[in-house]
Amino acid sequence: MKILTAVDSFKGSISSSEINNIVAKELKLKGLEVIQKPLADGGEGTIDALIDSTNANKIECTVTGGLGEKIKSYYAMMHNGTAVIEIAQICGLPMLPSDKRSPLYTTTYGVGEAIIHALHKGAKHIVIALGGSATNDVGIGMLQALGVTVSDALHQPASFGASSLENITHIDFSTRSPELKNIPISVITDVQNLLCGEEGATFVFGPQKGLSPDDCIKVEKQVQRLCSLTPLLQKYKNTPGAGAAGGLGVACLALGAKIYEGAEWFMKTLQLKETIQQVDAIITGEGKLDSQTLSGKAPISIARYAKSIDKPVIAIAGSIDIQLLSAFYESGIKICLSVLPGIQTLEQAITLSQSQQNITYISQQIATFLTWPKE
């Protein structure tokens, strides 16, 4: 029996590669053949999953972090010349101390620096994974790093963070770096929010990143004003995904980027459909199986395709919204299993050592079930 393991990371706990290694080890001990595909959907862990799944090269770089300091980061360079930049590795929320998390001051400048670095390394295509940002600067920092002129009434460059948006009076895309010419840019995200409005970047994601209700009202006003300064931002502000990463999505679209759902992009890049056709069963999952899973995240995309060719899917997770079990089953998941063997606090469950034990436990149960004598 041949099994595909393609489990996404348990965010803040254990990486996709680590999970799939544990599952594969236990399955192999029972004599099962295993194909591993570490998984992501554009958020935290995207680069590591790509490197582990495709043998892409890890390219280290020094860029500006979310708080304006210089940091060590990296991106993936695939063998076809595609550079995949994960913003969570540059201006991601988990990279900042909890008392420093405020989109009023965080910047995407380092994303632009990483793009330039990749171009100098010979990249022929730039892919930006937009999940997990600590920013709400509408991508202004990234645009500045790429040569776009963003200035105030005194013709001074805009400062970092959403707090500086109110001072911006001029945006000129014609000054962008000539290195961007003829370089295709793609954006992958599992977020479909527009830039503005109650379901836009600021009101939906701002509070998670540290904005107060009053901050959200002020920043939203400035984001809308900013769009009126240039036809390019105005043109794309209502495009699904424009609100991803605190509006970084709309800045990428203004540069000519095409936007893709992270799960579907990964399915294609990792050739998951072809692999699913070759196996007898699939094990997938993520930290929490809930309504967001059903919105098109990687595990459900796998399940839907597997269902179309009658391949069984087992999903594992730290927690499961049991009210949605019927929806999971309808999507192609045959069994939903929690990795928790007993009562644990959240703090206990998300530690690396406990996560490893929990995933080992459930993997042993799955391996035993899959090798149970058939009559």
Coordinates of C-alpha atoms in Angstrom, one line a residue:
M1 CA 0.0 0.0 0.0
K2 CA 1.3 3.4 -1.0
I3 CA 0.5 6.5 1.1
L4 CA 0.9 10.2 0.5
T5 CA 1.6 12.3 3.6
A6 CA 0.9 16.0 2.9
V7 CA 0.1 17.6 6.2
D8 CA 0.4 21.4 6.7
S9 CA 2.2 22.9 9.6
F10 CA 0.6 23.3 13.0
K11 CA 1.1 27.0 13.2
G12 CA 3.3 28.1 16.1
S13 CA 4.0 24.5 17.1
I14 CA 5.6 22.2 14.5
S15 CA 6.6 22.5 10.9
S16 CA 5.1 20.6 8.0
S17 CA 8.3 18.8 7.3
E18 CA 8.6 17.6 10.9
I19 CA 5.0 16.4 10.9
N20 CA 5.4 14.5 7.7
N21 CA 8.7 12.9 8.8
I22 CA 7.0 11.6 12.0
V23 CA 4.0 10.2 10.1
A24 CA 6.1 8.7 7.4
K25 CA 8.4 7.0 10.0
E26 CA 5.5 5.3 11.7
L27 CA 3.9 4.2 8.5
K28 CA 7.2 2.7 7.2
L29 CA 7.6 0.7 10.4
K30 CA 4.4 -1.1 9.4
G31 CA 5.8 -1.8 6.0
L32 CA 3.9 0.9 4.1
E33 CA 5.4 2.7 1.2
V34 CA 5.3 6.5 1.7
I35 CA 5.6 9.6 -0.5
Q36 CA 6.1 12.8 1.5
K37 CA 5.0 16.3 0.4
P38 CA 5.5 19.0 3.1
L39 CA 2.7 21.4 2.6
A40 CA 1.8 25.1 2.9
D41 CA -0.6 27.6 1.4
G42 CA 1.3 30.8 1.2
G43 CA 1.7 31.5 4.9
E44 CA 4.3 30.6 7.5
G45 CA 6.4 27.6 6.4
T46 CA 5.9 28.1 2.7
I47 CA 9.6 28.3 1.8
D48 CA 10.7 25.4 4.0
A49 CA 8.0 23.2 2.5
L50 CA 9.1 24.1 -1.0
I51 CA 12.8 23.5 -0.2
D52 CA 11.9 20.1 1.3
S53 CA 9.5 19.1 -1.4
T54 CA 11.3 20.3 -4.5
N55 CA 14.9 20.5 -3.6
A56 CA 14.8 24.3 -4.2
N57 CA 17.9 26.2 -3.0
K58 CA 17.8 28.2 0.2
I59 CA 19.2 31.7 -0.5
E60 CA 20.2 33.8 2.5
C61 CA 19.9 37.6 2.5
T62 CA 20.1 40.5 4.9
V63 CA 17.0 42.7 4.7
T64 CA 15.1 45.3 6.7
G65 CA 12.8 43.6 9.3
G66 CA 9.4 44.6 10.4
L67 CA 10.6 47.1 12.9
G68 CA 13.2 48.7 10.5
E69 CA 16.2 46.8 11.9
K70 CA 18.5 44.7 9.7
I71 CA 17.8 40.9 10.0
K72 CA 19.0 37.7 8.4
S73 CA 16.4 36.1 6.3
Y74 CA 16.1 33.7 3.3
Y75 CA 14.0 32.8 0.3
A76 CA 13.8 29.8 -2.0
M77 CA 15.2 29.7 -5.5
M78 CA 13.6 26.9 -7.6
H79 CA 15.5 25.3 -10.4
N80 CA 13.4 27.0 -13.1
G81 CA 14.6 30.4 -11.9
T82 CA 11.5 31.2 -9.7
A83 CA 12.3 32.9 -6.4
V84 CA 9.7 32.4 -3.7
I85 CA 9.7 35.0 -1.0
E86 CA 7.8 34.4 2.2
I87 CA 6.9 37.7 3.9
A88 CA 6.5 35.8 7.2
Q89 CA 10.3 35.4 7.2
I90 CA 10.8 39.1 6.8
C91 CA 8.0 41.1 8.5
G92 CA 6.0 38.3 10.0
L93 CA 4.1 38.7 13.3
P94 CA 5.9 35.8 15.1
M95 CA 9.2 37.5 14.4
L96 CA 8.3 40.4 16.6
P97 CA 8.2 40.6 20.5
S98 CA 4.7 40.8 21.7
D99 CA 5.2 44.3 23.1
K100 CA 6.5 45.6 19.7
R101 CA 3.6 44.4 17.6
S102 CA 1.9 47.4 16.0
P103 CA 1.2 48.0 12.3
L104 CA 1.5 51.7 13.0
Y105 CA 5.2 51.2 12.9
T106 CA 6.0 48.0 11.1
T107 CA 7.1 48.0 7.4
T108 CA 7.3 45.8 4.3
Y109 CA 10.5 47.5 3.1
G110 CA 12.5 44.2 3.5
V111 CA 10.2 42.5 1.0
G112 CA 11.3 44.9 -1.7
E113 CA 14.9 44.3 -0.7
A114 CA 14.5 40.6 -1.0
I115 CA 13.0 41.0 -4.4
I116 CA 16.0 43.0 -5.6
H117 CA 18.4 40.4 -4.0
A118 CA 16.6 37.6 -5.9
L119 CA 16.9 39.6 -9.2
H120 CA 20.6 40.0 -8.6
K121 CA 20.8 36.2 -8.1
G122 CA 19.3 35.7 -11.5
A123 CA 15.6 35.2 -10.7
K124 CA 13.4 35.1 -13.7
H125 CA 10.1 35.0 -11.9
I126 CA 9.2 36.4 -8.4
V127 CA 6.5 34.7 -6.3
I128 CA 5.5 36.4 -3.0
A129 CA 3.8 34.4 -0.3
L130 CA 1.6 36.8 1.6
G131 CA 0.6 35.0 4.8
G132 CA 1.5 36.0 8.4
S133 CA 2.5 39.6 8.1
A134 CA 2.7 42.1 11.0
T135 CA 2.1 45.1 8.7
N136 CA -0.7 47.3 7.5
D137 CA 1.3 49.8 5.4
V138 CA -0.4 48.9 2.0
G139 CA 2.9 47.7 0.8
I140 CA 4.4 51.2 0.8
G141 CA 7.6 50.0 2.3
M142 CA 8.1 47.4 -0.4
L143 CA 7.3 49.9 -3.1
Q144 CA 9.9 52.3 -1.8
A145 CA 12.6 49.6 -1.7
L146 CA 11.7 48.9 -5.4
G147 CA 12.2 52.5 -6.3
V148 CA 8.6 53.8 -6.4
T149 CA 8.6 57.4 -5.2
V150 CA 6.4 57.8 -2.1
S151 CA 6.8 61.2 -0.4
D152 CA 5.1 63.9 1.7
A153 CA 4.3 67.5 1.0
L154 CA 7.9 68.5 1.6
H155 CA 9.1 65.8 -1.0
Q156 CA 10.6 63.7 1.8
P157 CA 10.4 59.9 1.6
A158 CA 7.5 58.4 3.7
S159 CA 8.5 56.9 7.0
F160 CA 7.8 53.3 8.0
G161 CA 4.4 52.0 9.2
A162 CA 0.7 52.8 8.9
S163 CA 1.1 55.9 11.1
S164 CA 3.0 57.6 8.2
L165 CA 0.2 57.1 5.6
E166 CA -1.5 60.4 6.6
N167 CA 1.6 62.3 5.5
I168 CA 1.9 60.8 2.0
T169 CA 0.9 63.2 -0.8
H170 CA 2.7 61.7 -3.8
I171 CA 3.1 58.2 -5.3
D172 CA 4.9 57.8 -8.6
F173 CA 5.3 54.2 -10.0
S174 CA 7.3 55.5 -13.0
T175 CA 10.4 55.6 -10.9
R176 CA 10.3 51.9 -10.0
S177 CA 13.5 50.0 -10.5
P178 CA 14.3 49.1 -14.1
E179 CA 15.3 45.7 -12.9
L180 CA 11.6 44.8 -12.6
K181 CA 11.1 45.2 -16.3
N182 CA 9.8 42.0 -17.9
I183 CA 10.0 40.1 -14.6
P184 CA 6.7 38.4 -13.9
I185 CA 5.5 38.6 -10.4
S186 CA 3.0 36.3 -8.8
V187 CA 1.3 36.5 -5.4
I188 CA 0.0 33.5 -3.4
T189 CA -2.4 33.9 -0.6
D190 CA -5.3 32.1 1.1
V191 CA -6.9 35.5 1.9
Q192 CA -9.5 36.9 -0.5
N193 CA -10.3 40.1 1.4
L194 CA -10.5 43.4 -0.5
L195 CA -8.4 46.3 0.6
C196 CA -11.0 48.5 2.2
G197 CA -14.2 48.2 4.1
E198 CA -15.5 46.2 7.1
E199 CA -14.1 43.0 5.5
G200 CA -10.9 44.7 4.3
A201 CA -7.3 44.5 5.5
T202 CA -7.5 46.9 8.4
F203 CA -10.7 46.0 10.1
V204 CA -10.3 42.2 9.7
F205 CA -6.6 41.7 10.4
G206 CA -5.5 44.9 12.1
P207 CA -6.7 44.0 15.5
Q208 CA -4.8 40.6 15.3
K209 CA -1.6 42.6 14.7
G210 CA -2.0 45.1 17.4
L211 CA -4.3 47.9 16.2
S212 CA -6.9 49.3 18.6
P213 CA -10.5 50.0 17.3
D214 CA -9.6 53.7 17.1
D215 CA -6.4 52.9 15.2
C216 CA -8.4 50.9 12.7
I217 CA -10.8 53.7 12.0
K218 CA -7.9 56.2 11.5
V219 CA -5.8 53.8 9.4
E220 CA -8.8 52.8 7.2
K221 CA -9.4 56.4 6.4
Q222 CA -5.8 56.9 5.3
V223 CA -5.8 53.7 3.3
Q224 CA -8.8 54.9 1.3
R225 CA -7.2 58.4 0.9
L226 CA -4.0 56.8 -0.3
C227 CA -5.8 55.0 -3.2
S228 CA -7.1 58.3 -4.5
L229 CA -3.5 59.4 -5.0
T230 CA -2.8 57.0 -7.8
P231 CA -4.9 55.2 -10.4
L232 CA -3.0 52.0 -9.9
L233 CA -4.0 51.5 -6.3
Q234 CA -7.5 52.7 -7.0
K235 CA -7.8 50.2 -9.9
Y236 CA -7.0 47.1 -7.8
K237 CA -8.4 48.0 -4.3
N238 CA -11.5 45.9 -4.9
T239 CA -9.7 42.9 -6.3
P240 CA -10.0 39.8 -4.1
G241 CA -6.7 39.4 -2.2
A242 CA -5.8 43.1 -2.4
G243 CA -6.2 43.2 1.4
A244 CA -3.8 40.4 2.1
A245 CA -0.8 41.1 4.3
G246 CA -2.1 44.5 5.4
G247 CA -2.6 45.7 1.8
L248 CA 0.6 44.3 0.4
G249 CA -1.6 42.5 -2.0
V250 CA -2.8 45.7 -3.7
A251 CA 0.8 47.0 -4.0
C252 CA 1.8 43.8 -5.7
L253 CA -1.1 44.0 -8.1
A254 CA -0.2 47.6 -8.9
L255 CA 3.2 46.3 -10.0
G256 CA 1.5 43.9 -12.4
A257 CA 1.4 40.8 -10.2
K258 CA -1.1 38.0 -10.8
I259 CA -2.7 36.6 -7.7
Y260 CA -3.3 32.9 -7.0
E261 CA -4.9 30.9 -4.2
G262 CA -2.0 29.5 -2.1
A263 CA -3.4 26.0 -1.9
E264 CA -4.0 25.7 -5.7
W265 CA -0.5 27.1 -6.4
F266 CA 1.1 24.6 -4.2
M267 CA -1.0 21.7 -5.7
K268 CA 0.4 22.6 -9.1
T269 CA 3.9 23.4 -8.1
L270 CA 4.3 20.2 -6.0
Q271 CA 2.5 18.2 -8.7
L272 CA 0.2 16.9 -6.0
K273 CA -2.6 15.8 -8.3
E274 CA -0.2 13.6 -10.2
T275 CA 1.0 12.1 -6.9
I276 CA -2.5 11.6 -5.6
Q277 CA -3.2 9.5 -8.7
Q278 CA -0.3 7.2 -7.8
V279 CA -1.2 6.4 -4.2
D280 CA -3.8 4.3 -2.4
A281 CA -4.6 6.8 0.4
I282 CA -3.7 10.3 1.6
I283 CA -3.0 11.7 5.0
T284 CA -3.3 15.5 5.3
G285 CA -4.3 18.0 7.9
E286 CA -3.3 21.2 9.7
G287 CA -3.4 22.7 13.2
K288 CA -7.1 23.2 13.3
L289 CA -9.8 21.9 11.0
D290 CA -12.5 24.6 11.0
S291 CA -14.4 27.0 8.7
Q292 CA -11.2 28.5 7.4
T293 CA -10.1 25.0 6.2
L294 CA -13.3 24.8 4.2
S295 CA -12.6 28.2 2.6
G296 CA -10.0 26.5 0.3
K297 CA -6.9 25.8 2.4
A298 CA -4.5 23.1 1.3
P299 CA -5.9 20.1 3.1
I300 CA -9.4 20.6 1.7
S301 CA -8.1 21.3 -1.8
I302 CA -6.3 17.9 -1.6
A303 CA -9.4 16.2 -0.3
R304 CA -11.7 17.6 -3.0
Y305 CA -9.3 16.4 -5.7
A306 CA -8.9 13.0 -4.1
K307 CA -12.6 12.6 -3.9
S308 CA -12.9 13.3 -7.6
I309 CA -10.8 10.2 -8.3
D310 CA -12.1 8.1 -5.5
K311 CA -9.0 8.2 -3.2
P312 CA -9.6 8.0 0.6
V313 CA -8.3 10.9 2.7
I314 CA -7.5 10.9 6.5
A315 CA -7.2 14.3 8.1
I316 CA -5.3 15.0 11.3
A317 CA -5.4 18.1 13.4
G318 CA -4.8 19.5 16.9
S319 CA -8.4 20.5 17.1
I320 CA -11.5 19.8 15.0
D321 CA -14.7 21.8 14.8
I322 CA -17.1 18.9 15.1
Q323 CA -20.1 20.9 14.0
L324 CA -18.4 20.9 10.5
L325 CA -17.7 17.2 10.3
S326 CA -20.4 16.6 7.7
A327 CA -18.9 19.4 5.5
F328 CA -15.5 17.9 5.9
Y329 CA -16.9 14.5 4.8
E330 CA -18.7 16.0 1.9
S331 CA -15.4 17.6 0.7
G332 CA -13.7 14.2 0.5
I333 CA -12.2 13.6 4.0
K334 CA -13.2 10.1 5.1
I335 CA -11.8 10.3 8.7
C336 CA -11.0 13.4 10.9
L337 CA -8.7 12.5 13.8
S338 CA -7.4 14.7 16.6
V339 CA -3.8 14.1 17.5
L340 CA -4.5 14.7 21.2
P341 CA -4.5 11.4 23.2
G342 CA -5.9 13.0 26.3
I343 CA -6.7 16.3 28.1
Q344 CA -4.0 18.9 27.5
T345 CA -3.9 22.6 27.9
L346 CA -3.2 24.7 24.7
E347 CA 0.1 25.7 26.2
Q348 CA 1.1 22.0 26.6
A349 CA -0.2 20.9 23.3
I350 CA 1.7 23.4 21.2
T351 CA 5.1 22.8 22.7
L352 CA 7.4 21.1 20.1
S353 CA 8.1 18.0 22.3
Q354 CA 4.4 17.5 23.1
S355 CA 3.4 18.0 19.4
Q356 CA 6.0 15.4 18.4
Q357 CA 4.6 12.9 20.9
N358 CA 1.0 13.6 19.9
I359 CA 1.7 13.2 16.2
T360 CA 3.6 10.0 16.8
Y361 CA 0.6 8.6 18.8
I362 CA -1.9 9.3 16.0
S363 CA 0.5 8.1 13.3
Q364 CA 0.9 4.8 15.1
Q365 CA -2.9 4.4 15.2
I366 CA -3.3 5.2 11.5
A367 CA -0.5 2.8 10.6
T368 CA -2.1 0.0 12.6
F369 CA -5.5 0.7 11.0
L370 CA -4.0 0.8 7.4
T371 CA -2.3 -2.5 7.9
W372 CA -5.2 -4.2 9.7
P373 CA -5.8 -7.7 8.2
K374 CA -8.4 -7.5 5.5
E375 CA -10.9 -10.3 5.2

